[in-house]
Short mmCIF file of C-alpha atoms and ligand atoms in Angstrom, two decimals:
data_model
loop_
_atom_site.label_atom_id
_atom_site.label_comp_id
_atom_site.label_asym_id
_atom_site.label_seq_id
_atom_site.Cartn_x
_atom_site.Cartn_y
_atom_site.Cartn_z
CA UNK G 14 64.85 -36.43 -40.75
CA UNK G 15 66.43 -32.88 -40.94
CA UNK G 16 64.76 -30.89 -43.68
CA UNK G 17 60.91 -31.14 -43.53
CA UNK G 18 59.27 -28.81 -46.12
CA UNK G 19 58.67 -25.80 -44.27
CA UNK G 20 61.75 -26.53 -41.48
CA UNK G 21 59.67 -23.51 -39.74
CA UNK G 22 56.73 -25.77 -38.98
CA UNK G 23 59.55 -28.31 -36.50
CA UNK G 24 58.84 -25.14 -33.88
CA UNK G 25 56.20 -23.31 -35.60
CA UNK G 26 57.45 -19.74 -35.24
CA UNK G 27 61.36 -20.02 -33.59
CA UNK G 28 64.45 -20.02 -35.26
CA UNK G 29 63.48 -18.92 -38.32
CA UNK G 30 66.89 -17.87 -39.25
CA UNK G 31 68.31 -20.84 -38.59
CA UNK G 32 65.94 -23.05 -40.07
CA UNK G 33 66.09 -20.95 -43.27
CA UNK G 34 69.17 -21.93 -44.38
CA UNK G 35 67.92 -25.64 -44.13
CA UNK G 36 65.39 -24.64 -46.25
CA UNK G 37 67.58 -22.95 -48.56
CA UNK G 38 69.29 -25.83 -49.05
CA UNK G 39 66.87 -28.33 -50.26
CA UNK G 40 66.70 -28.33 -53.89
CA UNK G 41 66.46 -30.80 -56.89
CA UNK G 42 69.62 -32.63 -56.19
CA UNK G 43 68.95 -32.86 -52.64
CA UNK G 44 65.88 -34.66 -53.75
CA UNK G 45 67.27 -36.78 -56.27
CA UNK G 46 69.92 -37.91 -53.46
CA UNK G 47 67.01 -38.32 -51.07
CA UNK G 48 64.84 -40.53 -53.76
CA UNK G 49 68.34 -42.92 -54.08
CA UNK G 50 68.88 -43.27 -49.93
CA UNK G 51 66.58 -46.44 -48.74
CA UNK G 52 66.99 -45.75 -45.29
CA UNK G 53 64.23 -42.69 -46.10
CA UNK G 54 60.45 -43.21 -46.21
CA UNK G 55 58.63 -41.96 -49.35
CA UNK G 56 57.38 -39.08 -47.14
CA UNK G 57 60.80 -38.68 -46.09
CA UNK G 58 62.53 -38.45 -49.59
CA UNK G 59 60.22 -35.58 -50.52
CA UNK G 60 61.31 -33.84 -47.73
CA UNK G 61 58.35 -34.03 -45.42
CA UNK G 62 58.41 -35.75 -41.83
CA UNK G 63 55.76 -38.88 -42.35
CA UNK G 64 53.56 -37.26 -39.70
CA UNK G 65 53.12 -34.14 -41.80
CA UNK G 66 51.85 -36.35 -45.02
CA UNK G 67 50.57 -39.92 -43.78
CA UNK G 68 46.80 -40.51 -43.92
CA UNK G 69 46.02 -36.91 -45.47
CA UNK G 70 46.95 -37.26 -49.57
CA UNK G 71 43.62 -38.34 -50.22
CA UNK G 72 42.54 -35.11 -48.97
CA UNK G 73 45.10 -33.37 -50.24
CA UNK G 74 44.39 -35.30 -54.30
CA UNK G 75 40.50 -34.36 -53.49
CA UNK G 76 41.50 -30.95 -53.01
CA UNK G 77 43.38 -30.69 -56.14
CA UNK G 78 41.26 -32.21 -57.94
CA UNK G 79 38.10 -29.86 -56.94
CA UNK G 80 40.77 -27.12 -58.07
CA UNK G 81 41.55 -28.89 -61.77
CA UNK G 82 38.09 -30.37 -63.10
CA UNK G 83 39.56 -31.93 -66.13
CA UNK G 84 41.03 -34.34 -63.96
CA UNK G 85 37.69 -35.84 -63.74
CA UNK G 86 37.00 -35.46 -67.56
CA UNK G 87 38.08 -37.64 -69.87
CA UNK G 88 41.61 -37.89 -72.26
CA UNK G 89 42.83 -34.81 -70.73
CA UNK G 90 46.54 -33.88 -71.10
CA UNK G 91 47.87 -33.74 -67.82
CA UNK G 92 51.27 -32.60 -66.85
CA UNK G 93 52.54 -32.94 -63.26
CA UNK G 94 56.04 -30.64 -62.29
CA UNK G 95 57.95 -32.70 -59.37
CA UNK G 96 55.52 -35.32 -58.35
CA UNK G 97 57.48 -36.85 -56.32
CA UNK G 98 57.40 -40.50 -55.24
CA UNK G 99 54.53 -40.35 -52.30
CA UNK G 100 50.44 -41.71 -52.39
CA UNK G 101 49.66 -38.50 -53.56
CA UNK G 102 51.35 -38.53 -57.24
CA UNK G 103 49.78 -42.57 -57.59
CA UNK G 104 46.18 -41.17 -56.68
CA UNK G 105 46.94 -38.78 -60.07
CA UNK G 106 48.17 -41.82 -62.15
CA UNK G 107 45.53 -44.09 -60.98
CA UNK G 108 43.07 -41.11 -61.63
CA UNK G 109 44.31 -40.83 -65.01
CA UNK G 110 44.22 -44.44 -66.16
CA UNK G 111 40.93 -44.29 -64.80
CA UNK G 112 39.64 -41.33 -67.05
CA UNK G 113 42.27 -42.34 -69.80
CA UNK G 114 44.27 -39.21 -69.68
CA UNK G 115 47.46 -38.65 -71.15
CA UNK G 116 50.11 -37.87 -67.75
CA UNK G 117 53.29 -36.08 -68.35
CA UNK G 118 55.34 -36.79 -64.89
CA UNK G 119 58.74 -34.83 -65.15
CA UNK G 120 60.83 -34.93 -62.34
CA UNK G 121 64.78 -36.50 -61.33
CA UNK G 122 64.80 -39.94 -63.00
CA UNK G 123 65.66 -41.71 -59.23
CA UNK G 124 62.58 -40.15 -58.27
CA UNK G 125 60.55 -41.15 -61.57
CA UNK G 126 61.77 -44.42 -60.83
CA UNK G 127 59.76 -44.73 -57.82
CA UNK G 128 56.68 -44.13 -59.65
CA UNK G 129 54.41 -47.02 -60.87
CA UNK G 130 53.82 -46.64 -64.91
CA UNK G 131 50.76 -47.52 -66.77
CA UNK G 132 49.62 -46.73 -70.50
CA UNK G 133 49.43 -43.11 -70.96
CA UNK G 134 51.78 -42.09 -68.48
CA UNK G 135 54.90 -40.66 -69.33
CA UNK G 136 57.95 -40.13 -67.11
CA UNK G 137 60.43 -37.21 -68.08
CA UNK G 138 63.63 -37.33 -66.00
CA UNK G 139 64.38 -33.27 -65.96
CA UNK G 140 64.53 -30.12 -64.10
CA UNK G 141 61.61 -27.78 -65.24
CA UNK G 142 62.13 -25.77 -67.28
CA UNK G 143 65.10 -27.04 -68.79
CA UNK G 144 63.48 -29.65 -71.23
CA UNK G 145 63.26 -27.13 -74.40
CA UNK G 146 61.56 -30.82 -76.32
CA UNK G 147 58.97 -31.53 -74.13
CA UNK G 148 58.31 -27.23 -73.55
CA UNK G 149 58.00 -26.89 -77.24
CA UNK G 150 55.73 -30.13 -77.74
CA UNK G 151 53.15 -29.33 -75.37
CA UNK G 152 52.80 -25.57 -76.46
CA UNK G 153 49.04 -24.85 -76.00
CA UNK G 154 48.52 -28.16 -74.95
CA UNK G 155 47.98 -29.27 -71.43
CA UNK G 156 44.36 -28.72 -69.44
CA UNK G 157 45.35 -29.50 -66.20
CA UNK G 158 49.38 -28.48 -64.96
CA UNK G 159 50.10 -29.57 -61.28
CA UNK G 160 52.85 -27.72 -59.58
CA UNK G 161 52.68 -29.10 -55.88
CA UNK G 162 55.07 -28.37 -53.29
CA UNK G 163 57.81 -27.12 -55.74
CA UNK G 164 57.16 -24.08 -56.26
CA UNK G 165 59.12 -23.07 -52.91
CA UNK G 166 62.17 -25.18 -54.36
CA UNK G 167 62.13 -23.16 -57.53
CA UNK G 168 61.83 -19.74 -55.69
CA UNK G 169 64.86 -20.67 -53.69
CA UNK G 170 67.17 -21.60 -56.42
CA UNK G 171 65.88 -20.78 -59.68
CA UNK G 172 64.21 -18.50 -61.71
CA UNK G 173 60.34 -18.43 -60.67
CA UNK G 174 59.75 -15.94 -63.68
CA UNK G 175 61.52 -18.19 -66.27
CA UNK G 176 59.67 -21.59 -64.54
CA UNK G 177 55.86 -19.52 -64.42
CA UNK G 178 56.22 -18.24 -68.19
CA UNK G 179 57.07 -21.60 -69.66
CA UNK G 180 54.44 -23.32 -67.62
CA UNK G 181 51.91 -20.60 -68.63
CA UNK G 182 52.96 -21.60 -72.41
CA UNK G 183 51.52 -24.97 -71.81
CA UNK G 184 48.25 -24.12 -71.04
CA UNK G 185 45.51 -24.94 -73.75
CA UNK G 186 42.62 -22.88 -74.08
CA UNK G 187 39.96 -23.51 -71.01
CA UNK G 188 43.18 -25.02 -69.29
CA UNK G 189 44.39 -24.55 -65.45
CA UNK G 190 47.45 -24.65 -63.45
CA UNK G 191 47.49 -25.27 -59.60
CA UNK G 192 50.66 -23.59 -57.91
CA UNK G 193 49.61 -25.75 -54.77
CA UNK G 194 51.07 -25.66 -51.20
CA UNK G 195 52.73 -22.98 -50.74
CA UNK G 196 54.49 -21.30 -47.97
CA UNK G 197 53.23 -17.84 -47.38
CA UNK G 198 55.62 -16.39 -44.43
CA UNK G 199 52.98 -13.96 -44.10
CA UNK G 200 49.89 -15.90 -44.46
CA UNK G 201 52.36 -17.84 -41.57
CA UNK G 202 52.96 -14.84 -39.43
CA UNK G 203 49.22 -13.47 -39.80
CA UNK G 204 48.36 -17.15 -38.49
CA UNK G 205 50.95 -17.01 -35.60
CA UNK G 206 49.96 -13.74 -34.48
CA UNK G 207 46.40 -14.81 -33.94
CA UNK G 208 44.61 -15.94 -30.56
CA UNK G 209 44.11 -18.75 -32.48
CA UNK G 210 47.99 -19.16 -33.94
CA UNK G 211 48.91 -18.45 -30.94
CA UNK G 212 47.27 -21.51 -28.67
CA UNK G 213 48.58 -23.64 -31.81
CA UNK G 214 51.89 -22.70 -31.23
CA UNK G 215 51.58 -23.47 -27.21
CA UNK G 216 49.86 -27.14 -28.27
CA UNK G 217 52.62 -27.64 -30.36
CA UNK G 218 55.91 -26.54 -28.00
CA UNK G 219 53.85 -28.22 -25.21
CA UNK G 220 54.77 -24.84 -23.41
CA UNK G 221 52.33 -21.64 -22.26
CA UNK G 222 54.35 -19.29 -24.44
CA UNK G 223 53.57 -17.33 -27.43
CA UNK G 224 54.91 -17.36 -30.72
CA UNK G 225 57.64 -14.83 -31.53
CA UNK G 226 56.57 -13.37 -34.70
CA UNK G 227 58.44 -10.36 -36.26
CA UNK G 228 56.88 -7.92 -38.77
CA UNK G 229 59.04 -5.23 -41.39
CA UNK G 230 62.06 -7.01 -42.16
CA UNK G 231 63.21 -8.78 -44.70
CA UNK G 232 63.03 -12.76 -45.12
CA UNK G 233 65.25 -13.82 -47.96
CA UNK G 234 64.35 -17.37 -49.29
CA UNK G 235 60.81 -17.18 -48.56
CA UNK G 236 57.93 -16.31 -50.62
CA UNK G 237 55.44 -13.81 -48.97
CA UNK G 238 52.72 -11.78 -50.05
CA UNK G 239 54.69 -9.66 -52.43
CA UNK G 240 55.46 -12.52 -54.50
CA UNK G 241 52.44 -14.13 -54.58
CA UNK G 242 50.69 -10.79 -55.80
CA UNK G 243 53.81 -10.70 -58.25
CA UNK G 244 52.65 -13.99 -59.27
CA UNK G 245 48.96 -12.85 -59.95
CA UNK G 246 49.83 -9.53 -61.80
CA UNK G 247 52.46 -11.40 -63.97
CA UNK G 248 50.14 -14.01 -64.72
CA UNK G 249 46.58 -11.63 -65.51
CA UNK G 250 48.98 -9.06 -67.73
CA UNK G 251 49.74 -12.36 -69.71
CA UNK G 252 46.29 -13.21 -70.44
CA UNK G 253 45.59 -15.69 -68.08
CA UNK G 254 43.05 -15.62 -64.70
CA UNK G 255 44.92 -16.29 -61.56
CA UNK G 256 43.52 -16.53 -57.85
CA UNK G 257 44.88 -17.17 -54.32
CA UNK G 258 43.11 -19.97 -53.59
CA UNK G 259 42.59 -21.67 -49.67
CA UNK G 260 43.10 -25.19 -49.09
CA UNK G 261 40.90 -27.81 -47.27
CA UNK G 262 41.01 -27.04 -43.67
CA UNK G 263 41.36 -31.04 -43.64
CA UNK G 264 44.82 -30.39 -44.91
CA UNK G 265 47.59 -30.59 -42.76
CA UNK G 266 49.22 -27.31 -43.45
CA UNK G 267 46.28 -25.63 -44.83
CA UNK G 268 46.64 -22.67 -41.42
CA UNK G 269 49.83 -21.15 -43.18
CA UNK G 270 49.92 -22.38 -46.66
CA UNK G 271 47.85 -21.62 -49.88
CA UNK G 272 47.61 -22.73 -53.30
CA UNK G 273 47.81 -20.14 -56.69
CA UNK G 274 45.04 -21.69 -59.58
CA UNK G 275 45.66 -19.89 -63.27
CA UNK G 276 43.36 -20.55 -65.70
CA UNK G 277 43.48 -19.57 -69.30
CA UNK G 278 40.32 -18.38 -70.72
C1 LIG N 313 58.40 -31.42 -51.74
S1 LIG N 313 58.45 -32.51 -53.11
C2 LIG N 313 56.74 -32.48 -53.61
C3 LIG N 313 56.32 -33.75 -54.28
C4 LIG N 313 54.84 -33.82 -54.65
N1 LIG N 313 54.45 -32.81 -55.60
C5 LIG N 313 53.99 -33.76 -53.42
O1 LIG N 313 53.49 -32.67 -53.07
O2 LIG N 313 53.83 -34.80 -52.77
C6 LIG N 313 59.24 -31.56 -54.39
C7 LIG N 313 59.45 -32.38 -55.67
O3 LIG N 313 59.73 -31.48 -56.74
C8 LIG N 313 60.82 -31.96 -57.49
N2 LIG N 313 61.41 -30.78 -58.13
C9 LIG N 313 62.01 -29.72 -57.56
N3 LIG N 313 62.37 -28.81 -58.48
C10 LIG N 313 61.96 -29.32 -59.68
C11 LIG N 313 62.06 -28.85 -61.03
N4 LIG N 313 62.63 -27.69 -61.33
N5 LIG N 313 61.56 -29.64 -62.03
C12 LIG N 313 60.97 -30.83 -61.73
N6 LIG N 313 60.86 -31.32 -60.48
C13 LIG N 313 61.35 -30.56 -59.47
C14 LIG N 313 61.69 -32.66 -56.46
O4 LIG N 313 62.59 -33.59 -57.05
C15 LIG N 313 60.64 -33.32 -55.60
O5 LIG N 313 60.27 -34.59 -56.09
#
């Protein structure tokens, strides 16, 4: 499998320029081609290498769900952006059954199709935000938004600005969005420059040598701190709380990724 998530991560801090353009690359029809090819595991068609994902979603759902309480209320309206067809989006619709919430799932309808369906779950084949029917139905609406691993895709090939404002729409009153998992190249490169980054890297490569980590230039296609502090500022000057948030050490790439949580108040 050639395009894991963070491509980075297959030799934690080399060839970063070449592995950028892999991770360019991967966007919502890549996916949609990777949901239809059944030589891929589910892991696989979301673009992760099984052993970054396999045995860790239930960590990775009970950190979500720590960060989105009305999960664990009751007849919630629940929207999840690109869920994907892994464990982790079926712990959210067996979660919602369970506390009878209503689940909007949009995503590419071969991907929707891998997804088990239940009463109160509803599948929207789309690309976010370009569903004006569903946008303008669930104005004001939704108390918990999940936005999990994507929000690299849209940074890379859409309009974040466009995608954050029409998400921030959605929110009801007392609602809350998780931006989750993602890729800080400087949360990454403050890891990697670390005593302890840097005996991760040498576990890793199986080599005694030391990360090459490069400071003051630019990195087009990734998001680092500048645009998750663009994120926060656009986000409070709209009315709306907004936090970095760390993840469960438990999680597998919780050393050089973070999660955004936006609450309205
Ligand atoms: C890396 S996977 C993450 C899946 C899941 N959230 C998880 O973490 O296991 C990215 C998912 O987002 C979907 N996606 C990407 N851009 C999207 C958009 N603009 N609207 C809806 N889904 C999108 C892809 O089709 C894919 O299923």
């Amino acid at each position: 499998m050639a395009n894991p998530s963070d491509p980075a991560d297959t030799d934690p801090a080399q060839n970063l320029s070449q592995n950028l353009s892999r991770f360019a690359n991967l966007g919502f029809e890549d996916f949609r081609r990777m949901a239809s090819d059944a030589s891929l595991s589910a892991w696989e068609k979301i673009g992760f290498p099984d052993s970054y994902r396999q045995g860790v979603e239930q960590h990775i759902f009970a950190d979500i769900s720590r960060k989105l309480p009305a999960l664990n209320a009751t007849q919630q309206v629940v929207l999840d952006i690109g869920p994907g067809c892994s464990e982790l989006p079926r712990y959210l619709i067996d979660q919602c059954l369970r506390q009878q919430h209503r689940l909007v799932l949009i995503d590419s309808a071969e991907m929707l199709a891998l997804l088990p369906s239940g009463q109160g779950i509803e599948k929207l084949a789309a690309r976010f935000p370009d569903c004006p029917e569903l946008i303008s139905s669930l104005q004001g609406r939704v108390d918990a938004l999940l936005c999990y691993s994507v929000f690299q895709y849209i940074f890379a090939e859409a309009n974040i600005w466009s995608f954050l404002d029409a998400c921030l729409s959605l929110l009801a009153p007392g609602g809350a969005m998780l931006v989750g998992d993602i890729p800080n190249i400087s949360k990454r490169k403050r890891f990697f420059a670390s005593d302890k980054g840097i005996a991760y890297h040498k576990k890793f490569v199986g080599r005694d040598e030391a990360p090459e980590v490069l400071f003051n230039r630019p990195e087009p296609t990734f998001i680092d701190d500048a645009v998750v502090m663009g994120v926060l500022a656009r986000c409070r000057a709209a009315g709306f709380d907004a936090y970095v948030v760390p993840q469960d050490s438990l999680l597998p790439m919780s050393n050089r990724r973070e999660d955004i949580l936006i609450t309205k108040p």
